[in-house]
Every structure is written in C-alpha cells, then in structure tokens.
CSV table of C-alpha atoms in Angstrom, one decimal:
chain,number,residue,atom,x,y,z
W,1,MET,CA,-51.6,-43.5,110.7
W,2,LYS,CA,-53.9,-40.3,110.4
W,3,LYS,CA,-56.9,-42.7,109.4
W,4,SER,CA,-56.7,-44.2,112.6
W,5,ILE,CA,-56.5,-40.5,114.4
W,6,CYS,CA,-59.3,-40.2,113.1
W,7,ILE,CA,-61.0,-42.9,113.4
W,8,LEU,CA,-59.9,-42.3,117.4
W,9,PHE,CA,-61.4,-39.2,117.3
W,10,LEU,CA,-64.6,-39.6,116.0
W,11,PHE,CA,-65.4,-42.6,119.0
W,12,SER,CA,-63.9,-40.3,121.8
W,13,PHE,CA,-66.6,-37.4,120.3
W,14,ARG,CA,-69.3,-40.6,120.4
W,15,SER,CA,-68.7,-41.7,123.7
W,16,ILE,CA,-68.3,-37.6,124.6
W,17,SER,CA,-71.8,-37.8,123.6
W,18,LEU,CA,-73.1,-41.4,124.7
W,19,PHE,CA,-72.3,-40.0,128.2
W,20,SER,CA,-73.3,-37.0,128.2
W,21,ILE,CA,-76.0,-35.8,130.9
W,22,GLU,CA,-77.9,-33.6,132.0
W,23,THR,CA,-78.8,-32.1,135.5
W,24,VAL,CA,-81.8,-30.9,138.1
W,25,ILE,CA,-80.9,-29.6,141.6
W,26,THR,CA,-83.7,-29.4,143.1
W,27,PRO,CA,-84.4,-27.2,147.3
W,28,THR,CA,-88.2,-28.6,148.4
W,29,ILE,CA,-90.2,-28.9,151.0
W,30,SER,CA,-92.3,-31.5,151.8
W,31,TYR,CA,-94.4,-32.6,154.1
W,32,SER,CA,-93.6,-36.1,155.6
W,33,ASN,CA,-95.3,-39.1,156.9
W,34,TYR,CA,-94.1,-41.9,159.8
W,35,PHE,CA,-95.6,-44.7,160.6
W,36,LEU,CA,-93.7,-47.2,162.8
W,37,ARG,CA,-94.1,-51.2,164.1
W,38,THR,CA,-93.1,-52.4,167.1
W,39,VAL,CA,-93.6,-56.4,167.9
W,40,TYR,CA,-92.9,-56.7,171.2
W,41,THR,CA,-92.9,-60.5,172.1
W,42,ASN,CA,-96.6,-60.1,173.7
W,43,ARG,CA,-97.9,-56.9,172.0
W,44,LYS,CA,-98.1,-54.6,168.7
W,45,THR,CA,-97.2,-51.2,168.8
W,46,ASN,CA,-97.7,-48.4,166.0
W,47,THR,CA,-96.3,-44.9,166.1
W,48,TYR,CA,-97.8,-42.6,163.7
W,49,LEU,CA,-95.1,-39.3,163.3
W,50,HIS,CA,-96.1,-36.3,160.8
W,51,THR,CA,-93.2,-33.7,160.3
W,52,VAL,CA,-91.9,-30.9,157.6
W,53,SER,CA,-88.7,-31.8,156.2
W,54,LEU,CA,-86.6,-29.1,154.0
W,55,GLY,CA,-84.3,-31.4,151.3
W,56,LEU,CA,-82.0,-31.2,148.2
W,57,ASP,CA,-82.7,-33.3,145.0
W,58,LEU,CA,-80.2,-34.2,142.6
W,59,VAL,CA,-81.2,-36.1,139.4
W,60,PHE,CA,-78.7,-36.9,136.5
W,61,ILE,CA,-80.1,-37.4,133.6
W,62,GLY,CA,-78.4,-39.3,130.9
W,63,GLU,CA,-79.4,-37.8,127.3
W,64,GLU,CA,-78.9,-40.4,124.8
W,65,THR,CA,-80.4,-43.0,127.1
W,66,ALA,CA,-83.0,-41.4,130.0
W,67,PHE,CA,-81.7,-43.2,132.3
W,68,THR,CA,-81.7,-41.1,135.3
W,69,PHE,CA,-79.6,-41.3,138.9
W,70,PHE,CA,-81.2,-40.5,142.1
W,71,ALA,CA,-78.9,-38.6,144.8
W,72,ASN,CA,-82.2,-37.4,147.7
W,73,ASN,CA,-81.1,-35.4,151.1
W,74,HIS,CA,-83.8,-34.4,153.6
W,75,ILE,CA,-83.7,-33.6,156.9
W,76,SER,CA,-86.5,-33.3,159.3
W,77,PHE,CA,-86.2,-30.8,163.2
W,78,MET,CA,-89.0,-32.4,165.1
W,79,GLU,CA,-89.8,-28.9,167.7
W,80,GLU,CA,-92.6,-29.9,170.1
W,81,THR,CA,-93.8,-32.4,166.8
W,82,GLN,CA,-96.9,-34.1,167.6
W,83,VAL,CA,-96.4,-38.1,167.8
W,84,PHE,CA,-99.6,-39.9,167.8
W,85,GLY,CA,-99.6,-44.1,168.7
W,86,ASP,CA,-98.5,-46.7,171.7
W,87,VAL,CA,-94.7,-45.1,171.7
W,88,ASP,CA,-92.0,-42.3,171.1
W,89,PHE,CA,-91.0,-42.6,167.6
W,90,VAL,CA,-87.2,-42.6,168.6
W,91,SER,CA,-86.3,-43.3,171.7
W,92,GLY,CA,-89.6,-45.7,172.0
W,93,LYS,CA,-90.7,-45.6,176.2
W,94,GLY,CA,-94.1,-43.6,174.8
W,95,ALA,CA,-94.1,-39.5,175.3
W,96,SER,CA,-97.1,-37.3,173.1
W,97,VAL,CA,-94.1,-34.9,171.8
W,98,VAL,CA,-90.6,-36.0,170.5
W,99,GLU,CA,-88.2,-32.8,169.7
W,100,GLY,CA,-85.2,-34.3,167.3
W,101,MET,CA,-84.5,-34.4,164.0
W,102,ILE,CA,-85.2,-37.4,161.4
W,103,TRP,CA,-82.3,-37.2,158.2
W,104,ASP,CA,-83.2,-39.6,155.0
W,105,SER,CA,-81.0,-40.1,152.3
W,106,SER,CA,-82.2,-41.9,149.4
W,107,LEU,CA,-79.7,-43.1,145.9
W,108,LEU,CA,-82.4,-44.7,143.3
W,109,ALA,CA,-82.1,-45.6,139.4
W,110,GLY,CA,-84.8,-44.8,136.9
W,111,TYR,CA,-85.9,-43.3,133.7
W,112,THR,CA,-87.5,-39.6,132.7
W,113,ILE,CA,-90.5,-39.4,130.3
W,114,ASP,CA,-90.2,-36.8,128.1
W,115,PRO,CA,-94.5,-36.2,127.3
W,116,MET,CA,-93.1,-32.4,126.4
W,117,GLU,CA,-90.8,-30.9,125.9
W,118,ASP,CA,-91.0,-28.9,129.4
W,119,LEU,CA,-93.2,-31.7,130.8
W,120,LYS,CA,-90.8,-34.5,132.3
W,121,LEU,CA,-92.2,-37.4,134.3
W,122,ARG,CA,-89.0,-39.2,136.4
W,123,LEU,CA,-89.5,-42.6,138.1
W,124,GLY,CA,-86.7,-44.0,140.1
W,125,VAL,CA,-86.5,-47.0,142.7
W,126,GLY,CA,-83.6,-48.2,144.6
W,127,LEU,CA,-82.2,-48.0,148.5
W,128,GLY,CA,-82.8,-45.3,151.1
W,129,ILE,CA,-81.5,-45.1,154.7
W,130,PHE,CA,-82.7,-42.9,158.1
W,131,HIS,CA,-81.6,-41.6,161.3
W,132,GLY,CA,-83.3,-40.3,163.9
W,133,PHE,CA,-81.1,-38.4,167.1
W,134,GLN,CA,-83.7,-37.3,170.0
W,135,PRO,CA,-80.9,-35.0,172.3
W,136,LYS,CA,-83.3,-35.4,175.6
W,137,SER,CA,-82.8,-38.7,176.3
W,138,LYS,CA,-79.5,-39.7,174.0
W,139,SER,CA,-81.3,-41.7,171.6
W,140,ILE,CA,-81.6,-42.8,168.6
W,141,GLU,CA,-83.1,-45.0,165.6
W,142,THR,CA,-81.5,-45.8,162.5
W,143,ALA,CA,-83.4,-48.3,159.3
W,144,MET,CA,-82.5,-49.1,155.9
W,145,GLY,CA,-84.9,-50.1,153.0
W,146,SER,CA,-86.5,-49.9,149.5
W,147,ILE,CA,-87.6,-46.3,148.4
W,148,PHE,CA,-89.8,-45.4,145.1
W,149,ALA,CA,-89.9,-42.3,144.1
W,150,PHE,CA,-92.1,-40.7,141.7
W,151,TYR,CA,-91.8,-37.1,140.1
W,152,ILE,CA,-93.2,-34.5,138.0
W,153,ASP,CA,-91.1,-31.3,136.4
W,154,TYR,CA,-92.3,-28.6,134.8
W,155,PHE,CA,-90.1,-26.1,132.9
W,156,PHE,CA,-91.8,-22.6,132.3
W,157,ILE,CA,-88.2,-21.8,131.2
W,158,HIS,CA,-85.4,-24.0,130.0
W,159,GLY,CA,-83.2,-23.9,133.3
W,160,LEU,CA,-86.0,-23.4,135.2
W,161,GLY,CA,-89.0,-25.1,136.6
W,162,LEU,CA,-91.4,-26.4,139.6
W,163,SER,CA,-91.2,-30.2,141.0
W,164,PHE,CA,-93.6,-32.4,142.2
W,165,GLY,CA,-92.9,-35.8,143.8
W,166,ILE,CA,-93.8,-37.9,146.3
W,167,GLU,CA,-91.3,-40.9,147.4
W,168,ASN,CA,-92.2,-44.5,149.6
W,169,GLY,CA,-89.7,-45.8,151.8
W,170,VAL,CA,-89.9,-49.3,153.7
W,171,TYR,CA,-87.6,-49.9,155.9
W,172,GLY,CA,-86.4,-51.9,158.9
W,173,SER,CA,-84.5,-51.3,162.1
W,174,ILE,CA,-80.5,-51.8,161.8
W,175,ARG,CA,-80.1,-50.9,166.3
W,176,LYS,CA,-79.5,-54.0,168.7
W,177,ARG,CA,-83.0,-55.1,170.3
W,178,GLN,CA,-84.6,-54.5,173.1
W,179,ASN,CA,-84.9,-57.7,175.2
W,180,ASP,CA,-88.3,-58.5,174.4
W,181,GLU,CA,-88.4,-57.0,171.5
W,182,LYS,CA,-89.1,-58.9,167.8
W,183,ARG,CA,-88.6,-56.8,164.6
W,184,ASN,CA,-89.5,-53.0,163.7
W,185,PHE,CA,-91.2,-51.8,160.1
W,186,PHE,CA,-91.2,-48.4,159.3
W,187,ASN,CA,-93.0,-46.4,156.3
W,188,ARG,CA,-92.1,-43.0,155.2
W,189,VAL,CA,-94.6,-41.3,152.7
W,190,GLN,CA,-93.9,-37.5,152.0
W,191,THR,CA,-95.2,-35.0,149.0
W,192,LYS,CA,-92.9,-32.2,148.7
W,193,ILE,CA,-92.4,-28.9,145.9
W,194,GLY,CA,-89.5,-27.9,144.9
W,195,LEU,CA,-87.6,-25.3,142.5
W,196,ALA,CA,-85.9,-27.1,139.6
W,197,ILE,CA,-82.9,-26.0,138.4
W,198,ARG,CA,-82.1,-27.1,134.9
W,199,PHE,CA,-78.1,-27.1,133.8
C-alpha cells in the first residue's frame, strides 16, 4: 500500500511538471493595415485602411515542451480614419473617411525558441476573427480566417521585457452578400510593440 502511494505521489509530481506553464501578458500598441478586395459581377474594388490599434496578448508556454498557445485581442478606434480605394471599408458605399471601430481576435498554437536565456522567439498559426462596426450607417462586417504570427521577446529583468511582433491574417467575409457581390477577401498586417510581463 505504501509503495502504491509513493508511486502515485511521484507520478502526480511528474504530471504537474509536464503541464506546468509560463504565462506572458503583453499590453500592445500596433500599426494595422487592412486590405479588402471585393469581387462583383462586373467589377473589382480594392480598399486600404491604416489605423493604430491597442491590444492585449496572452501567451502560455509549456516549460517542458515549449508548446505555446496565444490568445490575442486588438481594437482599433477609427475616428476620421482615412480610407484609400474604391469603397468604404465597412459599409461598401464609397467614402474617404471611416468613423467606427474594428475588433480582431486570434487563437494560435505554436512554439517558443530560446536562442539566449533572455531572448525568446515565438511562432504561431491558428484561427482569427474580426468585426467592424460603423455607427453612422449602422453597418457591420465580420470575417474569419487564418493567422500567422511571429514575436521576439527580450526580458531585461526576469519578469519584465519588451515584445516586438507581426501578425498576418487572411479572412473571408461571413456576412450575407449583396445582390451583385461574388466574394470578399481581407488581409490584415499588424506590427506591434508591447511590454511583456512574465509570470
């Protein structure tokens, strides 16, 4: 009986170490570039939107395996944001200024590489969604797609560091199409910097 209890205790201790994780919380500020291509029956339109985004990235790293899980959220407030192209980014009605917001979220799985003790390279791929809202026209746009992310974290002390990252997402619209609309294609490129807090 005592032997069984000892074996169970050792197994439980080992299981904890296998599933032990390191958590990194990173408030970020980023520059985001959204591109929209809409294909209609007789024409194509391209729209470009550039905006500054605020975000909060959560990273969970397995200490034994270096498996990494990312949960990222960003929001862009577009007050008098200039849009370049043929159509308005959210409503599709042709405008040079957008007022509203875009929220994007992604869940990624990846790996962390440690070239140095204080330097971490992180790669992740997964699924993402973004939702845009324009209050004046009461119009919305929601899209889902695939995300690729790359981060460099440098910790100047054990629990605090700087994070530089880039995300690239390719999305398809999930809203109902207009009568003459065939398909939508979205691309989001985001470069960001943040304060990495490690636990």
